[in-house]
Amino acid sequence: QVQLVESGGGLVQAGGSLRLSCAASGRTFSAYTVGWFRQAPGKEREFVATSIRSGGITHYADSVKGRFTISRDNAKNTVYLQMNSLKPEDTAVYYCAATRNYYTTLVLAYRGYDSWGQGTQVTVSS
């Protein structure tokens, strides 16, 4: 397992942007698939985006396609989530997660991940 620490959350107006960071421990970071999930109050944790291993393949939830971009810097052991055109419905606690899995059916669901960060709050005001 790896240790993950998120940062970059905050309060932003609708239409604004934020960039979340997920810093990981470990020397084999490029071997891990790293994903972002979010959980709003009273709702289940949902998939947002994922970067498969070295980062050549990414997947996004339909609700964020064209607005969010996941990227990674393996030399810095960090994954980013650039969020543009934010909407009030994007308000949630955002978590990054890591796994050695890479099959699509596994990495699109939170059960496919075994290391989680503590989460960072994103609030989008209307």
Short mmCIF file of N, CA, C and O in Angstrom, two decimals:
data_model
loop_
_atom_site.label_atom_id
_atom_site.label_comp_id
_atom_site.label_asym_id
_atom_site.label_seq_id
_atom_site.Cartn_x
_atom_site.Cartn_y
_atom_site.Cartn_z
N GLN A 1 0.83 -1.19 0.00
CA GLN A 1 0.00 0.00 0.00
C GLN A 1 0.86 1.25 0.00
O GLN A 1 2.02 1.22 0.38
N VAL A 2 0.25 2.35 -0.42
CA VAL A 2 0.93 3.64 -0.40
C VAL A 2 0.17 4.58 0.51
O VAL A 2 -1.03 4.40 0.74
N GLN A 3 0.85 5.58 1.01
CA GLN A 3 0.21 6.64 1.80
C GLN A 3 -0.11 7.79 0.88
O GLN A 3 0.73 8.21 0.07
N LEU A 4 -1.33 8.31 0.99
CA LEU A 4 -1.80 9.36 0.09
C LEU A 4 -2.25 10.57 0.89
O LEU A 4 -2.94 10.42 1.91
N VAL A 5 -1.91 11.76 0.41
CA VAL A 5 -2.33 13.00 1.06
C VAL A 5 -2.85 13.96 0.00
O VAL A 5 -2.11 14.34 -0.92
N GLU A 6 -4.13 14.35 0.14
CA GLU A 6 -4.73 15.29 -0.80
C GLU A 6 -4.56 16.72 -0.30
O GLU A 6 -4.47 16.97 0.89
N SER A 7 -4.57 17.64 -1.26
CA SER A 7 -4.57 19.07 -0.93
C SER A 7 -5.18 19.83 -2.09
O SER A 7 -5.38 19.27 -3.17
N GLY A 8 -5.51 21.09 -1.84
CA GLY A 8 -6.00 21.96 -2.91
C GLY A 8 -7.48 22.25 -2.90
O GLY A 8 -7.97 23.02 -3.73
N GLY A 9 -8.21 21.64 -1.98
CA GLY A 9 -9.63 21.92 -1.92
C GLY A 9 -9.90 23.33 -1.41
O GLY A 9 -8.99 24.03 -0.97
N GLY A 10 -11.18 23.72 -1.49
CA GLY A 10 -11.54 25.05 -1.01
C GLY A 10 -12.90 25.46 -1.49
O GLY A 10 -13.68 24.65 -1.99
N LEU A 11 -13.17 26.75 -1.33
CA LEU A 11 -14.45 27.34 -1.74
C LEU A 11 -14.23 28.13 -3.01
O LEU A 11 -13.31 28.95 -3.09
N VAL A 12 -15.08 27.90 -4.00
CA VAL A 12 -14.97 28.59 -5.27
C VAL A 12 -16.36 28.87 -5.81
O VAL A 12 -17.31 28.14 -5.51
N GLN A 13 -16.49 29.94 -6.59
CA GLN A 13 -17.78 30.25 -7.19
C GLN A 13 -18.00 29.37 -8.42
O GLN A 13 -17.04 28.88 -9.05
N ALA A 14 -19.25 29.18 -8.75
CA ALA A 14 -19.60 28.42 -9.95
C ALA A 14 -18.90 29.03 -11.17
O ALA A 14 -18.85 30.25 -11.32
N GLY A 15 -18.38 28.14 -12.01
CA GLY A 15 -17.62 28.58 -13.17
C GLY A 15 -16.13 28.71 -12.92
O GLY A 15 -15.35 28.87 -13.87
N GLY A 16 -15.74 28.64 -11.68
CA GLY A 16 -14.33 28.77 -11.32
C GLY A 16 -13.57 27.46 -11.45
O GLY A 16 -14.10 26.45 -11.92
N SER A 17 -12.31 27.51 -11.02
CA SER A 17 -11.41 26.36 -11.16
C SER A 17 -10.68 26.08 -9.86
O SER A 17 -10.45 27.00 -9.05
N LEU A 18 -10.33 24.82 -9.67
CA LEU A 18 -9.47 24.39 -8.59
C LEU A 18 -8.57 23.28 -9.11
O LEU A 18 -8.97 22.54 -10.03
N ARG A 19 -7.39 23.14 -8.51
CA ARG A 19 -6.54 22.00 -8.82
C ARG A 19 -6.24 21.23 -7.53
O ARG A 19 -5.66 21.80 -6.59
N LEU A 20 -6.64 20.00 -7.52
CA LEU A 20 -6.35 19.13 -6.39
C LEU A 20 -5.06 18.37 -6.64
O LEU A 20 -4.75 18.03 -7.78
N SER A 21 -4.33 18.12 -5.57
CA SER A 21 -3.11 17.33 -5.65
C SER A 21 -3.21 16.13 -4.73
O SER A 21 -3.83 16.21 -3.66
N CYS A 22 -2.59 15.05 -5.13
CA CYS A 22 -2.54 13.84 -4.33
C CYS A 22 -1.08 13.39 -4.30
O CYS A 22 -0.55 12.92 -5.32
N ALA A 23 -0.44 13.55 -3.16
CA ALA A 23 0.96 13.17 -3.00
C ALA A 23 1.05 11.79 -2.38
O ALA A 23 0.37 11.49 -1.40
N ALA A 24 1.87 10.94 -2.98
CA ALA A 24 1.97 9.55 -2.54
C ALA A 24 3.38 9.21 -2.06
O ALA A 24 4.37 9.77 -2.54
N SER A 25 3.44 8.30 -1.12
CA SER A 25 4.73 7.77 -0.67
C SER A 25 5.09 6.59 -1.55
O SER A 25 4.28 6.11 -2.34
N GLY A 26 6.31 6.09 -1.43
CA GLY A 26 6.67 4.88 -2.15
C GLY A 26 7.56 5.14 -3.35
O GLY A 26 7.60 6.24 -3.89
N ARG A 27 8.27 4.09 -3.76
CA ARG A 27 9.24 4.24 -4.84
C ARG A 27 8.75 3.67 -6.16
O ARG A 27 9.44 3.79 -7.15
N THR A 28 7.58 3.06 -6.18
CA THR A 28 7.07 2.46 -7.42
C THR A 28 5.76 3.11 -7.81
O THR A 28 4.82 2.43 -8.22
N PHE A 29 5.68 4.41 -7.68
CA PHE A 29 4.44 5.12 -7.91
C PHE A 29 3.88 4.87 -9.30
O PHE A 29 2.67 4.77 -9.49
N SER A 30 4.73 4.76 -10.30
CA SER A 30 4.26 4.59 -11.67
C SER A 30 3.58 3.23 -11.87
O SER A 30 2.91 3.03 -12.88
N ALA A 31 3.74 2.32 -10.92
CA ALA A 31 3.08 1.02 -11.01
C ALA A 31 1.66 1.05 -10.49
O ALA A 31 0.95 0.05 -10.58
N TYR A 32 1.25 2.18 -9.95
CA TYR A 32 -0.07 2.28 -9.34
C TYR A 32 -1.05 3.03 -10.23
O TYR A 32 -0.71 4.05 -10.83
N THR A 33 -2.26 2.54 -10.28
CA THR A 33 -3.39 3.29 -10.81
C THR A 33 -3.88 4.21 -9.70
O THR A 33 -4.07 3.76 -8.55
N VAL A 34 -4.06 5.49 -10.02
CA VAL A 34 -4.52 6.45 -9.02
C VAL A 34 -5.80 7.09 -9.50
O VAL A 34 -5.87 7.59 -10.63
N GLY A 35 -6.79 7.07 -8.66
CA GLY A 35 -8.10 7.61 -9.03
C GLY A 35 -8.56 8.69 -8.07
O GLY A 35 -8.06 8.82 -6.95
N TRP A 36 -9.53 9.46 -8.53
CA TRP A 36 -10.22 10.44 -7.70
C TRP A 36 -11.68 10.03 -7.58
O TRP A 36 -12.31 9.66 -8.57
N PHE A 37 -12.17 10.11 -6.38
CA PHE A 37 -13.58 9.85 -6.07
C PHE A 37 -14.11 11.03 -5.27
O PHE A 37 -13.33 11.83 -4.75
N ARG A 38 -15.42 11.14 -5.20
CA ARG A 38 -16.00 12.20 -4.38
C ARG A 38 -17.25 11.68 -3.69
O ARG A 38 -17.89 10.75 -4.15
N GLN A 39 -17.54 12.32 -2.57
CA GLN A 39 -18.72 11.94 -1.80
C GLN A 39 -19.38 13.18 -1.25
O GLN A 39 -18.78 13.93 -0.48
N ALA A 40 -20.62 13.39 -1.69
CA ALA A 40 -21.43 14.49 -1.19
C ALA A 40 -22.25 14.01 -0.01
O ALA A 40 -22.51 12.81 0.13
N PRO A 41 -22.70 14.92 0.85
CA PRO A 41 -23.48 14.51 2.02
C PRO A 41 -24.72 13.71 1.62
O PRO A 41 -25.47 14.11 0.72
N GLY A 42 -24.90 12.57 2.26
CA GLY A 42 -26.06 11.74 2.00
C GLY A 42 -25.99 10.93 0.72
O GLY A 42 -26.96 10.26 0.36
N LYS A 43 -24.86 10.98 0.04
CA LYS A 43 -24.72 10.24 -1.21
C LYS A 43 -23.57 9.24 -1.11
O LYS A 43 -22.69 9.36 -0.26
N GLU A 44 -23.58 8.28 -2.00
CA GLU A 44 -22.52 7.29 -2.04
C GLU A 44 -21.27 7.89 -2.69
O GLU A 44 -21.35 8.84 -3.47
N ARG A 45 -20.14 7.30 -2.36
CA ARG A 45 -18.89 7.73 -2.99
C ARG A 45 -18.95 7.37 -4.47
O ARG A 45 -19.31 6.25 -4.83
N GLU A 46 -18.59 8.34 -5.33
CA GLU A 46 -18.68 8.10 -6.76
C GLU A 46 -17.35 8.35 -7.45
O GLU A 46 -16.55 9.19 -7.04
N PHE A 47 -17.15 7.61 -8.52
CA PHE A 47 -15.95 7.73 -9.33
C PHE A 47 -15.94 9.07 -10.06
O PHE A 47 -16.96 9.52 -10.57
N VAL A 48 -14.74 9.67 -10.13
CA VAL A 48 -14.57 10.92 -10.86
C VAL A 48 -13.62 10.71 -12.05
O VAL A 48 -13.96 11.00 -13.19
N ALA A 49 -12.41 10.24 -11.77
CA ALA A 49 -11.41 10.06 -12.82
C ALA A 49 -10.33 9.13 -12.32
O ALA A 49 -10.14 8.97 -11.11
N THR A 50 -9.61 8.51 -13.26
CA THR A 50 -8.51 7.66 -12.87
C THR A 50 -7.41 7.71 -13.91
O THR A 50 -7.67 7.95 -15.09
N SER A 51 -6.19 7.50 -13.46
CA SER A 51 -5.01 7.47 -14.31
C SER A 51 -4.35 6.10 -14.13
O SER A 51 -3.93 5.75 -13.03
N ILE A 52 -4.31 5.35 -15.22
CA ILE A 52 -3.81 3.98 -15.14
C ILE A 52 -2.29 3.95 -15.11
O ILE A 52 -1.66 4.50 -16.03
N ARG A 53 -1.74 3.41 -14.05
CA ARG A 53 -0.29 3.19 -13.89
C ARG A 53 0.53 4.38 -14.35
O ARG A 53 0.46 5.45 -13.76
N SER A 54 1.31 4.27 -15.41
CA SER A 54 2.21 5.35 -15.79
C SER A 54 1.49 6.59 -16.28
O SER A 54 2.09 7.66 -16.38
N GLY A 55 0.21 6.48 -16.59
CA GLY A 55 -0.59 7.65 -16.92
C GLY A 55 -1.01 7.75 -18.37
O GLY A 55 -1.67 8.70 -18.76
N GLY A 56 -0.68 6.75 -19.15
CA GLY A 56 -1.03 6.82 -20.56
C GLY A 56 -2.51 6.65 -20.84
O GLY A 56 -3.00 7.04 -21.89
N ILE A 57 -3.24 6.06 -19.91
CA ILE A 57 -4.67 5.81 -20.08
C ILE A 57 -5.41 6.47 -18.92
O ILE A 57 -5.03 6.32 -17.76
N THR A 58 -6.47 7.19 -19.26
CA THR A 58 -7.29 7.84 -18.25
C THR A 58 -8.77 7.55 -18.54
O THR A 58 -9.15 7.26 -19.67
N HIS A 59 -9.56 7.61 -17.48
CA HIS A 59 -11.01 7.46 -17.60
C HIS A 59 -11.68 8.55 -16.78
O HIS A 59 -11.14 8.96 -15.74
N TYR A 60 -12.85 8.98 -17.23
CA TYR A 60 -13.59 10.02 -16.53
C TYR A 60 -15.06 9.63 -16.39
O TYR A 60 -15.62 8.96 -17.25
N ALA A 61 -15.66 10.10 -15.33
CA ALA A 61 -17.10 10.00 -15.21
C ALA A 61 -17.75 10.93 -16.23
O ALA A 61 -17.20 12.00 -16.54
N ASP A 62 -18.90 10.56 -16.75
CA ASP A 62 -19.57 11.39 -17.75
C ASP A 62 -19.84 12.79 -17.21
O ASP A 62 -19.80 13.76 -17.96
N SER A 63 -20.11 12.90 -15.93
CA SER A 63 -20.48 14.18 -15.35
C SER A 63 -19.33 15.19 -15.33
O SER A 63 -19.58 16.39 -15.16
N VAL A 64 -18.10 14.74 -15.51
CA VAL A 64 -16.96 15.65 -15.44
C VAL A 64 -16.17 15.72 -16.75
O VAL A 64 -15.23 16.51 -16.87
N LYS A 65 -16.52 14.90 -17.72
CA LYS A 65 -15.80 14.90 -18.99
C LYS A 65 -15.83 16.28 -19.63
O LYS A 65 -16.88 16.93 -19.67
N GLY A 66 -14.67 16.71 -20.10
CA GLY A 66 -14.57 18.02 -20.73
C GLY A 66 -14.34 19.15 -19.75
O GLY A 66 -14.03 20.27 -20.16
N ARG A 67 -14.50 18.88 -18.45
CA ARG A 67 -14.29 19.92 -17.43
C ARG A 67 -13.11 19.59 -16.51
O ARG A 67 -12.40 20.48 -16.07
N PHE A 68 -12.93 18.32 -16.21
CA PHE A 68 -11.87 17.88 -15.30
C PHE A 68 -10.78 17.17 -16.10
O PHE A 68 -11.06 16.47 -17.08
N THR A 69 -9.54 17.32 -15.64
CA THR A 69 -8.41 16.63 -16.25
C THR A 69 -7.54 16.03 -15.17
O THR A 69 -7.10 16.73 -14.24
N ILE A 70 -7.28 14.73 -15.28
CA ILE A 70 -6.38 14.06 -14.35
C ILE A 70 -5.01 13.95 -15.01
O ILE A 70 -4.91 13.66 -16.21
N SER A 71 -3.98 14.22 -14.25
CA SER A 71 -2.62 14.10 -14.76
C SER A 71 -1.72 13.64 -13.62
O SER A 71 -2.12 13.67 -12.45
N ARG A 72 -0.53 13.21 -13.96
CA ARG A 72 0.38 12.74 -12.91
C ARG A 72 1.81 13.07 -13.27
O ARG A 72 2.18 13.14 -14.43
N ASP A 73 2.59 13.29 -12.23
CA ASP A 73 4.02 13.50 -12.35
C ASP A 73 4.67 12.38 -11.53
O ASP A 73 4.79 12.50 -10.31
N ASN A 74 5.07 11.33 -12.20
CA ASN A 74 5.60 10.17 -11.48
C ASN A 74 6.92 10.47 -10.79
O ASN A 74 7.25 9.85 -9.78
N ALA A 75 7.66 11.43 -11.31
CA ALA A 75 8.92 11.81 -10.66
C ALA A 75 8.66 12.47 -9.30
O ALA A 75 9.50 12.39 -8.40
N LYS A 76 7.50 13.10 -9.17
CA LYS A 76 7.14 13.76 -7.91
C LYS A 76 6.14 12.94 -7.10
O LYS A 76 5.66 13.41 -6.07
N ASN A 77 5.80 11.75 -7.59
CA ASN A 77 4.82 10.90 -6.90
C ASN A 77 3.52 11.65 -6.63
O ASN A 77 2.95 11.56 -5.54
N THR A 78 3.05 12.39 -7.61
CA THR A 78 1.87 13.23 -7.40
C THR A 78 0.91 13.10 -8.58
O THR A 78 1.33 13.04 -9.74
N VAL A 79 -0.36 13.04 -8.24
CA VAL A 79 -1.44 13.05 -9.23
C VAL A 79 -2.26 14.31 -9.01
O VAL A 79 -2.52 14.70 -7.86
N TYR A 80 -2.69 14.91 -10.10
CA TYR A 80 -3.45 16.16 -10.04
C TYR A 80 -4.84 15.96 -10.63
O TYR A 80 -5.04 15.13 -11.50
N LEU A 81 -5.77 16.76 -10.15
CA LEU A 81 -7.09 16.83 -10.76
C LEU A 81 -7.40 18.30 -11.00
O LEU A 81 -7.68 19.04 -10.06
N GLN A 82 -7.30 18.70 -12.25
CA GLN A 82 -7.64 20.07 -12.63
C GLN A 82 -9.14 20.14 -12.88
O GLN A 82 -9.65 19.40 -13.74
N MET A 83 -9.82 20.99 -12.14
CA MET A 83 -11.27 21.08 -12.24
C MET A 83 -11.65 22.47 -12.74
O MET A 83 -11.38 23.47 -12.06
N ASN A 84 -12.24 22.54 -13.91
CA ASN A 84 -12.66 23.79 -14.52
C ASN A 84 -14.18 23.82 -14.64
O ASN A 84 -14.84 22.78 -14.56
N SER A 85 -14.71 24.99 -14.86
CA SER A 85 -16.15 25.17 -15.04
C SER A 85 -16.93 24.47 -13.93
O SER A 85 -17.89 23.73 -14.18
N LEU A 86 -16.52 24.71 -12.71
CA LEU A 86 -17.13 24.02 -11.58
C LEU A 86 -18.59 24.40 -11.40
O LEU A 86 -18.99 25.55 -11.66
N LYS A 87 -19.36 23.41 -10.95
CA LYS A 87 -20.79 23.59 -10.73
C LYS A 87 -21.12 23.31 -9.27
O LYS A 87 -20.38 22.56 -8.61
N PRO A 88 -22.20 23.86 -8.76
CA PRO A 88 -22.57 23.56 -7.37
C PRO A 88 -22.68 22.06 -7.10
O PRO A 88 -22.35 21.61 -6.00
N GLU A 89 -23.10 21.30 -8.08
CA GLU A 89 -23.23 19.85 -7.88
C GLU A 89 -21.89 19.13 -7.80
O GLU A 89 -21.85 17.93 -7.52
N ASP A 90 -20.80 19.85 -8.02
CA ASP A 90 -19.47 19.26 -7.82
C ASP A 90 -19.05 19.33 -6.35
O ASP A 90 -18.00 18.78 -5.99
N THR A 91 -19.84 19.99 -5.54
CA THR A 91 -19.52 20.10 -4.12
C THR A 91 -19.48 18.72 -3.46
O THR A 91 -20.44 17.95 -3.56
N ALA A 92 -18.37 18.41 -2.82
CA ALA A 92 -18.19 17.09 -2.20
C ALA A 92 -16.83 17.06 -1.51
O ALA A 92 -16.01 17.96 -1.68
N VAL A 93 -16.61 16.00 -0.75
CA VAL A 93 -15.27 15.68 -0.29
C VAL A 93 -14.62 14.83 -1.38
O VAL A 93 -15.22 13.83 -1.81
N TYR A 94 -13.45 15.24 -1.82
CA TYR A 94 -12.75 14.53 -2.87
C TYR A 94 -11.62 13.69 -2.26
O TYR A 94 -10.84 14.20 -1.45
N TYR A 95 -11.57 12.44 -2.69
CA TYR A 95 -10.58 11.50 -2.19
C TYR A 95 -9.72 10.99 -3.35
O TYR A 95 -10.24 10.72 -4.44
N CYS A 96 -8.45 10.84 -3.11
CA CYS A 96 -7.64 10.09 -4.07
C CYS A 96 -7.41 8.69 -3.51
O CYS A 96 -7.44 8.48 -2.29
N ALA A 97 -7.21 7.77 -4.42
CA ALA A 97 -7.06 6.37 -4.05
C ALA A 97 -6.08 5.70 -5.00
O ALA A 97 -5.94 6.13 -6.14
N ALA A 98 -5.44 4.66 -4.53
CA ALA A 98 -4.44 3.98 -5.34
C ALA A 98 -4.63 2.47 -5.29
O ALA A 98 -5.14 1.92 -4.31
N THR A 99 -4.22 1.82 -6.37
CA THR A 99 -4.30 0.38 -6.48
C THR A 99 -3.30 -0.10 -7.51
O THR A 99 -2.92 0.66 -8.40
N ARG A 100 -2.91 -1.36 -7.39
CA ARG A 100 -2.08 -1.95 -8.44
C ARG A 100 -2.95 -2.54 -9.56
O ARG A 100 -2.42 -3.01 -10.57
N ASN A 101 -4.29 -2.51 -9.38
CA ASN A 101 -5.18 -2.97 -10.43
C ASN A 101 -5.10 -2.04 -11.64
O ASN A 101 -4.81 -0.86 -11.50
N TYR A 102 -5.42 -2.58 -12.79
CA TYR A 102 -5.48 -1.74 -13.99
C TYR A 102 -6.63 -2.13 -14.92
O TYR A 102 -6.85 -1.49 -15.94
N TYR A 103 -7.35 -3.20 -14.58
CA TYR A 103 -8.50 -3.56 -15.40
C TYR A 103 -9.59 -2.51 -15.23
O TYR A 103 -9.92 -2.10 -14.11
N THR A 104 -10.19 -2.11 -16.34
CA THR A 104 -11.18 -1.03 -16.33
C THR A 104 -12.32 -1.32 -15.38
O THR A 104 -12.76 -0.44 -14.63
N THR A 105 -12.82 -2.55 -15.39
CA THR A 105 -13.97 -2.86 -14.55
C THR A 105 -13.65 -2.70 -13.07
O THR A 105 -14.55 -2.46 -12.26
N LEU A 106 -12.39 -2.80 -12.71
CA LEU A 106 -12.00 -2.67 -11.31
C LEU A 106 -11.74 -1.22 -10.93
O LEU A 106 -12.12 -0.77 -9.84
N VAL A 107 -11.10 -0.47 -11.79
CA VAL A 107 -10.64 0.86 -11.40
C VAL A 107 -11.69 1.95 -11.54
O VAL A 107 -11.44 3.10 -11.19
N LEU A 108 -12.87 1.60 -12.03
CA LEU A 108 -13.96 2.56 -12.09
C LEU A 108 -14.84 2.50 -10.85
O LEU A 108 -15.80 3.26 -10.74
N ALA A 109 -14.51 1.61 -9.93
CA ALA A 109 -15.31 1.45 -8.71
C ALA A 109 -14.42 1.59 -7.49
O ALA A 109 -13.27 1.17 -7.49
N TYR A 110 -14.97 2.16 -6.42
CA TYR A 110 -14.13 2.42 -5.25
C TYR A 110 -13.63 1.12 -4.62
O TYR A 110 -12.58 1.11 -3.99
N ARG A 111 -14.35 0.02 -4.83
CA ARG A 111 -13.90 -1.25 -4.25
C ARG A 111 -12.63 -1.77 -4.90
O ARG A 111 -12.00 -2.69 -4.38
N GLY A 112 -12.26 -1.19 -6.04
CA GLY A 112 -11.05 -1.62 -6.71
C GLY A 112 -9.78 -1.03 -6.16
O GLY A 112 -8.69 -1.35 -6.62
N TYR A 113 -9.90 -0.16 -5.13
CA TYR A 113 -8.75 0.55 -4.58
C TYR A 113 -8.52 0.13 -3.14
O TYR A 113 -9.46 -0.13 -2.40
N ASP A 114 -7.25 0.09 -2.74
CA ASP A 114 -6.96 -0.35 -1.38
C ASP A 114 -6.20 0.67 -0.55
O ASP A 114 -5.96 0.43 0.63
N SER A 115 -5.83 1.80 -1.12
CA SER A 115 -5.20 2.86 -0.35
C SER A 115 -5.98 4.15 -0.61
O SER A 115 -6.30 4.46 -1.77
N TRP A 116 -6.28 4.87 0.46
CA TRP A 116 -7.09 6.08 0.36
C TRP A 116 -6.47 7.22 1.15
O TRP A 116 -5.86 7.01 2.20
N GLY A 117 -6.66 8.43 0.62
CA GLY A 117 -6.28 9.61 1.36
C GLY A 117 -7.38 10.01 2.31
O GLY A 117 -8.44 9.38 2.38
N GLN A 118 -7.16 11.10 3.03
CA GLN A 118 -8.11 11.54 4.05
C GLN A 118 -9.22 12.41 3.47
O GLN A 118 -10.23 12.66 4.14
N GLY A 119 -9.06 12.87 2.26
CA GLY A 119 -10.08 13.67 1.60
C GLY A 119 -9.83 15.16 1.74
O GLY A 119 -9.21 15.63 2.69
N THR A 120 -10.35 15.92 0.77
CA THR A 120 -10.27 17.37 0.80
C THR A 120 -11.61 17.93 0.33
O THR A 120 -12.19 17.44 -0.64
N GLN A 121 -12.11 18.93 1.05
CA GLN A 121 -13.43 19.47 0.76
C GLN A 121 -13.38 20.45 -0.40
O GLN A 121 -12.54 21.35 -0.43
N VAL A 122 -14.30 20.27 -1.33
CA VAL A 122 -14.51 21.22 -2.43
C VAL A 122 -15.94 21.73 -2.33
O VAL A 122 -16.88 20.94 -2.32
N THR A 123 -16.08 23.04 -2.24
CA THR A 123 -17.40 23.65 -2.15
C THR A 123 -17.54 24.67 -3.27
O THR A 123 -16.72 25.58 -3.40
N VAL A 124 -18.59 24.50 -4.08
CA VAL A 124 -18.85 25.40 -5.20
C VAL A 124 -20.14 26.16 -4.91
O VAL A 124 -21.21 25.55 -4.77
N SER A 125 -20.03 27.46 -4.81
CA SER A 125 -21.19 28.28 -4.50
C SER A 125 -21.85 28.77 -5.79
O SER A 125 -21.18 29.00 -6.80
N SER A 126 -23.15 28.93 -5.73
CA SER A 126 -23.90 29.36 -6.93
C SER A 126 -23.99 30.86 -7.00
O SER A 126 -23.65 31.58 -6.08
#
